[in-house]
Amino acid sequence: MAMRISLNWLSDYISIPFTPDDLAHRLTMLGIEVEAIERPGERMKNVVVGEVLEVSPHPNADKLRLARVTIGNGEPLRIVCGAPNVRTGLKVAVATVGADLGEGFVIRKSKIRGEVSEGMLCSERELGISEHHEGIWELPGQFAIGAPLAEAMGLDDIIFEIGITPNRADCLSHIGIAREIRAISSEKLKLPTVAIEQNGGAIAKQVSIALPQPDLCPRYVAKLVRNVTVQPSPDWLKRKLEAVGLRAINNVVDVTNFVLMEYGHPLHAFDFDVVSKGQIVVRTAAGFAEEYTTLDHKSRTLPPDALLITDGVKPLGIAGIMGGENSAIRDTTKNVLIESAYFSPSSIRRTAKQLGLSTDASYRFERGTDFDIVRTAAERAARMIVELGGGEIVPGLIDEYPSEITHKRLTFRPERARALIGLDIPDERMREIFARLDLTFERESEGAWTLRAPSYRVDLEREEDAIEEIARIVGYDEIPTSTFERAPLTGLRDPLKLRDFDNLIRNTLLALGANECVSTPLVSAKDASRFHEKPVELINPLNIEKDRMRTSIALGLLDAVQHNERFGSAGQRLFEIGHVFHYSDSPEMLGHVREETEIGIAISGIQEPKSPYNAQPVKADIFLLKGLANALMERLSLAKPEYAPINRKLQRWASSDKYFDPEFSLLITISGREVGVMGRVANAIAKAYDLRSDAYLLLLDHAALFEMAHAKRLDPPKVRALPKYPSVERDIALVLKQDIIAKMVGDRIQAEMSELLQHVHIFDAFQSAEMKQSGERSLAFHLVFRSDERTLEEKEVDHIVEKIIQTLERELHARLRA
């Protein structure tokens, strides 16, 4: 979450010994990233407070007037103005000559319809204050003439846009950031002085608190202020809230927001007169309320486990998230009940997710607030409300706290900290850092310290957290950089690590002309259902449109193909290594999710353009994909893969029949083990993704390949000498029944003459209309013969080929193609 911090406001709590830019750098190095720095007063440079002394008609324009304006020094300025509200005695914002109002609009001395104008009287919109531009800005009468407008308005400020990580909820306030500055400087905190009243008192006779579910609301504090006058807040309070992006509403609500941004603890103010019998009951909605209208005037269906603030009769608000319309502070409100509570983070987080409602309060409560600050925050708000709205505080307070929350304690070993950080930090230096961080030193035993974490640091849970605090404050820049050499892998005999295996795959595919794709494993229900009947569903998705986990790496690859085609890519060769998710089919693990790694390759469109070497562009096809698979397996030192049509339901790729064209899909095996599938994307899937070209997918089992490659690389590689004798090559074209696959023919040829036949592969498949009618097709094979002991004679090879043909004619009913 990004939060706005006002430098002027921050200075109320600590003296800042750094320049704004230096402070931004130091905070970023502490892990509190300053994403942007705004200087709202820059636009008001050379804009001052003036007073109109005289107004007269413009001699050459009916809608313009001439104004004499003093800015406190020198002669009054002559300014041409067209605003209808300009009048004598009015305090105005005067942009003097040289003022830059943005977008190249620089004020210059000029003539307007023949009359000299020495400046400009500004509206709020022209100064970027608001969208109001019906007339010039009428400034408060107490503003001093000649004062810089930014200074008079309190806009000579610097605003830091800070990115807060989820674990640092304590930094979601000005005092929280001030604590961080204290930790890296010698400055002391200047916290507001708040006198805390004792529990009970007169308020106990008017207000009662019940916490029937203390696990959801462990602590609830209430203060009561009577006879308040609800009215607009003073300018100083409005300016502070506006500086951090909050809209001023009224003095009561603005005070609760002020304390929120000051201490980081959310408060809520109820109209006490609508609280039945003055009682507050914090309970879940189950059996109590189903719908409720919140402060934003929206009716919301309440989950049964939503925690509510009620009066026992009706809801008054959704605990920790948003108040109710029925208990809101109005102009007629006289009596105000202030709520300051600590709610279970998991309860608030769950309800906020279920309602799809995130507020400044819920953001803090669901990350964990300070359970010790609740009394202070309530007292601070009550006294400010009386200061700004009159009335009187009912003596005492209600602090319902059934079971005290204990501070976290951490064991810390200085020697371990020095070893992990890599710096010889003295013990005294570490004690000093912990003191600045409010980590209390309790005892020391055998080189180990026991530290008590402050209540506002919900992120400090273990020794490593304390060590990280030392590293943060000492400064990451101070940690020395060490260089070391990693011994290279000694050939193929070393065990193959998973990271090295993945890098080998990446480098191989990159060398083969593929680009790596990295996609999110989160997909829509619609996309997931295309590939699997029951994809893994997320209970609390971050995005309701991405509420399923992918069951195939194909989803991300097809998304990338679709995206690239839309932006004009004529051809693509992509790969991805990523996780896929399935529900376990094991009886003892039913309902559990199984995570696996998959390798995917997608090709489509033109792979090589038309050139002097290619009469036509080379397009993606199943043979190119097979070549990529073969090259990858060879680089992994695996046995040659075998390909066969998919003629049964597969376990690893159970949904392959959905995304592959059955006529162009193959099962890949190595040494009899299934390692992948490949094929042309089915027409239905291609249509769903609006693909313009035929796309082909290869999906590989990462675990299976890693296991085989790892085992293979434990053995020394076998080196084969270069052949001494030449080879003899032959081509044969055969006509066979179309249900006879090429692999069956190749295996039969290899078996017939395994000693001299070194290589056989198919290089052509053909089917004429006549063949198709008779259920036949032609397959052409290239045969390579060689002997390691002698040179083969042509007649000898011819005899072998004749014998092969005879065997194929006899066993497969093949015939030579004429």
CSV table of N, CA, C and O in Angstrom, one decimal, residues 197 202-207 221-228 270-273 275 278 334-339 378 382 385-386 391-398:
chain,number,residue,atom,x,y,z
A,197,GLU,N,-7.2,8.6,31.4
A,197,GLU,CA,-8.1,8.4,32.6
A,197,GLU,C,-8.2,7.0,33.0
A,197,GLU,O,-7.9,6.1,32.3
A,202,ALA,N,-17.6,7.9,35.7
A,202,ALA,CA,-19.0,8.2,35.4
A,202,ALA,C,-19.5,7.5,34.1
A,202,ALA,O,-20.6,7.2,34.0
A,203,ILE,N,-18.5,7.3,33.2
A,203,ILE,CA,-19.0,6.6,31.9
A,203,ILE,C,-19.5,5.2,32.1
A,203,ILE,O,-20.4,4.8,31.4
A,204,ALA,N,-19.1,4.5,33.2
A,204,ALA,CA,-19.5,3.2,33.5
A,204,ALA,C,-21.0,3.1,33.7
A,204,ALA,O,-21.6,2.0,33.6
A,205,LYS,N,-21.6,4.2,34.2
A,205,LYS,CA,-23.0,4.2,34.4
A,205,LYS,C,-23.8,4.5,33.1
A,205,LYS,O,-25.1,4.4,33.1
A,206,GLN,N,-23.2,4.9,32.1
A,206,GLN,CA,-23.9,5.3,30.8
A,206,GLN,C,-23.5,4.3,29.7
A,206,GLN,O,-24.3,4.3,28.7
A,207,VAL,N,-22.4,3.6,29.7
A,207,VAL,CA,-22.0,2.8,28.6
A,207,VAL,C,-21.6,1.4,29.2
A,207,VAL,O,-21.0,1.3,30.2
A,221,VAL,N,-12.1,-0.3,23.8
A,221,VAL,CA,-12.1,0.8,24.6
A,221,VAL,C,-13.1,1.8,24.1
A,221,VAL,O,-13.3,2.0,22.9
A,222,ALA,N,-13.9,2.5,25.0
A,222,ALA,CA,-14.9,3.5,24.7
A,222,ALA,C,-14.7,4.7,25.5
A,222,ALA,O,-14.4,4.6,26.7
A,223,LYS,N,-14.8,5.9,24.8
A,223,LYS,CA,-14.9,7.2,25.5
A,223,LYS,C,-16.2,7.9,25.0
A,223,LYS,O,-16.6,7.7,23.9
A,224,LEU,N,-16.7,8.7,25.9
A,224,LEU,CA,-18.0,9.4,25.6
A,224,LEU,C,-17.8,10.9,25.8
A,224,LEU,O,-17.3,11.4,26.8
A,225,VAL,N,-18.2,11.6,24.7
A,225,VAL,CA,-18.1,13.1,24.8
A,225,VAL,C,-19.6,13.6,24.5
A,225,VAL,O,-20.2,13.2,23.5
A,226,ARG,N,-20.0,14.5,25.4
A,226,ARG,CA,-21.4,15.0,25.3
A,226,ARG,C,-21.4,16.4,24.9
A,226,ARG,O,-20.5,17.2,25.1
A,227,ASN,N,-22.6,16.8,24.3
A,227,ASN,CA,-22.8,18.2,23.9
A,227,ASN,C,-21.8,18.8,22.9
A,227,ASN,O,-21.3,19.9,23.1
A,228,VAL,N,-21.4,18.0,22.0
A,228,VAL,CA,-20.5,18.4,20.9
A,228,VAL,C,-21.2,19.2,19.9
A,228,VAL,O,-22.4,18.9,19.5
A,270,PHE,N,-19.4,7.0,16.9
A,270,PHE,CA,-20.8,6.7,16.8
A,270,PHE,C,-21.7,7.9,17.3
A,270,PHE,O,-21.3,8.5,18.3
A,271,ASP,N,-22.8,8.1,16.7
A,271,ASP,CA,-23.8,9.0,17.3
A,271,ASP,C,-24.4,8.2,18.5
A,271,ASP,O,-25.2,7.2,18.4
A,272,PHE,N,-24.0,8.6,19.7
A,272,PHE,CA,-24.4,7.8,20.9
A,272,PHE,C,-25.9,7.8,21.1
A,272,PHE,O,-26.4,6.8,21.7
A,273,ASP,N,-26.6,8.7,20.6
A,273,ASP,CA,-28.1,8.7,20.9
A,273,ASP,C,-28.8,7.6,20.1
A,273,ASP,O,-30.0,7.4,20.4
A,275,VAL,N,-27.5,4.5,20.1
A,275,VAL,CA,-27.1,3.3,20.7
A,275,VAL,C,-28.1,2.9,21.8
A,275,VAL,O,-28.2,3.6,22.8
A,278,GLY,N,-27.2,2.5,25.6
A,278,GLY,CA,-25.8,2.7,25.8
A,278,GLY,C,-24.9,1.5,25.8
A,278,GLY,O,-23.8,1.5,26.3
A,334,LYS,N,-25.1,15.3,18.9
A,334,LYS,CA,-24.7,16.0,20.1
A,334,LYS,C,-23.7,15.2,21.0
A,334,LYS,O,-22.8,15.7,21.6
A,335,ASN,N,-24.0,13.9,21.0
A,335,ASN,CA,-23.2,13.0,21.9
A,335,ASN,C,-22.5,12.0,21.1
A,335,ASN,O,-23.1,11.3,20.2
A,336,VAL,N,-21.2,11.9,21.3
A,336,VAL,CA,-20.3,11.0,20.5
A,336,VAL,C,-19.7,9.9,21.3
A,336,VAL,O,-19.0,10.2,22.4
A,337,LEU,N,-19.8,8.7,20.9
A,337,LEU,CA,-19.1,7.6,21.5
A,337,LEU,C,-17.9,7.2,20.6
A,337,LEU,O,-18.1,6.9,19.4
A,338,ILE,N,-16.8,7.2,21.2
A,338,ILE,CA,-15.5,6.9,20.5
A,338,ILE,C,-15.1,5.5,20.7
A,338,ILE,O,-15.0,5.1,21.9
A,339,GLU,N,-14.9,4.8,19.6
A,339,GLU,CA,-14.5,3.4,19.7
A,339,GLU,C,-13.0,3.3,19.3
A,339,GLU,O,-12.6,3.8,18.3
A,378,ALA,N,-7.9,6.7,22.0
A,378,ALA,CA,-9.2,7.1,22.4
A,378,ALA,C,-9.2,8.4,23.2
A,378,ALA,O,-10.0,9.4,22.9
A,382,ALA,N,-10.8,12.1,22.0
A,382,ALA,CA,-11.8,12.7,22.9
A,382,ALA,C,-11.4,14.2,23.2
A,382,ALA,O,-12.2,15.1,23.1
A,385,ILE,N,-11.6,16.4,20.1
A,385,ILE,CA,-13.0,16.7,19.7
A,385,ILE,C,-13.6,17.9,20.6
A,385,ILE,O,-14.2,18.8,20.1
A,386,VAL,N,-13.2,17.8,21.9
A,386,VAL,CA,-13.7,18.9,22.8
A,386,VAL,C,-13.0,20.2,22.4
A,386,VAL,O,-13.6,21.3,22.4
A,391,GLY,N,-18.2,20.9,24.2
A,391,GLY,CA,-18.8,19.8,24.9
A,391,GLY,C,-17.9,19.4,26.1
A,391,GLY,O,-16.9,20.1,26.4
A,392,GLU,N,-18.2,18.3,26.7
A,392,GLU,CA,-17.4,17.8,27.8
A,392,GLU,C,-17.2,16.3,27.7
A,392,GLU,O,-18.1,15.6,27.2
A,393,ILE,N,-16.0,15.9,28.2
A,393,ILE,CA,-15.7,14.4,28.2
A,393,ILE,C,-16.3,13.8,29.5
A,393,ILE,O,-16.1,14.4,30.6
A,394,VAL,N,-17.1,12.8,29.3
A,394,VAL,CA,-17.6,12.1,30.5
A,394,VAL,C,-16.5,11.4,31.2
A,394,VAL,O,-15.7,10.7,30.5
A,395,PRO,N,-16.2,11.6,32.5
A,395,PRO,CA,-15.1,11.1,33.2
A,395,PRO,C,-14.9,9.6,33.1
A,395,PRO,O,-15.9,8.9,33.1
A,396,GLY,N,-13.7,9.2,33.0
A,396,GLY,CA,-13.4,7.7,32.9
A,396,GLY,C,-13.5,7.2,31.5
A,396,GLY,O,-13.7,7.9,30.5
A,397,LEU,N,-13.2,5.9,31.4
A,397,LEU,CA,-13.3,5.2,30.1
A,397,LEU,C,-13.7,3.7,30.4
A,397,LEU,O,-13.5,3.2,31.5
A,398,ILE,N,-14.2,3.0,29.4
A,398,ILE,CA,-14.5,1.6,29.4
A,398,ILE,C,-13.3,0.9,28.7
A,398,ILE,O,-13.1,1.2,27.5
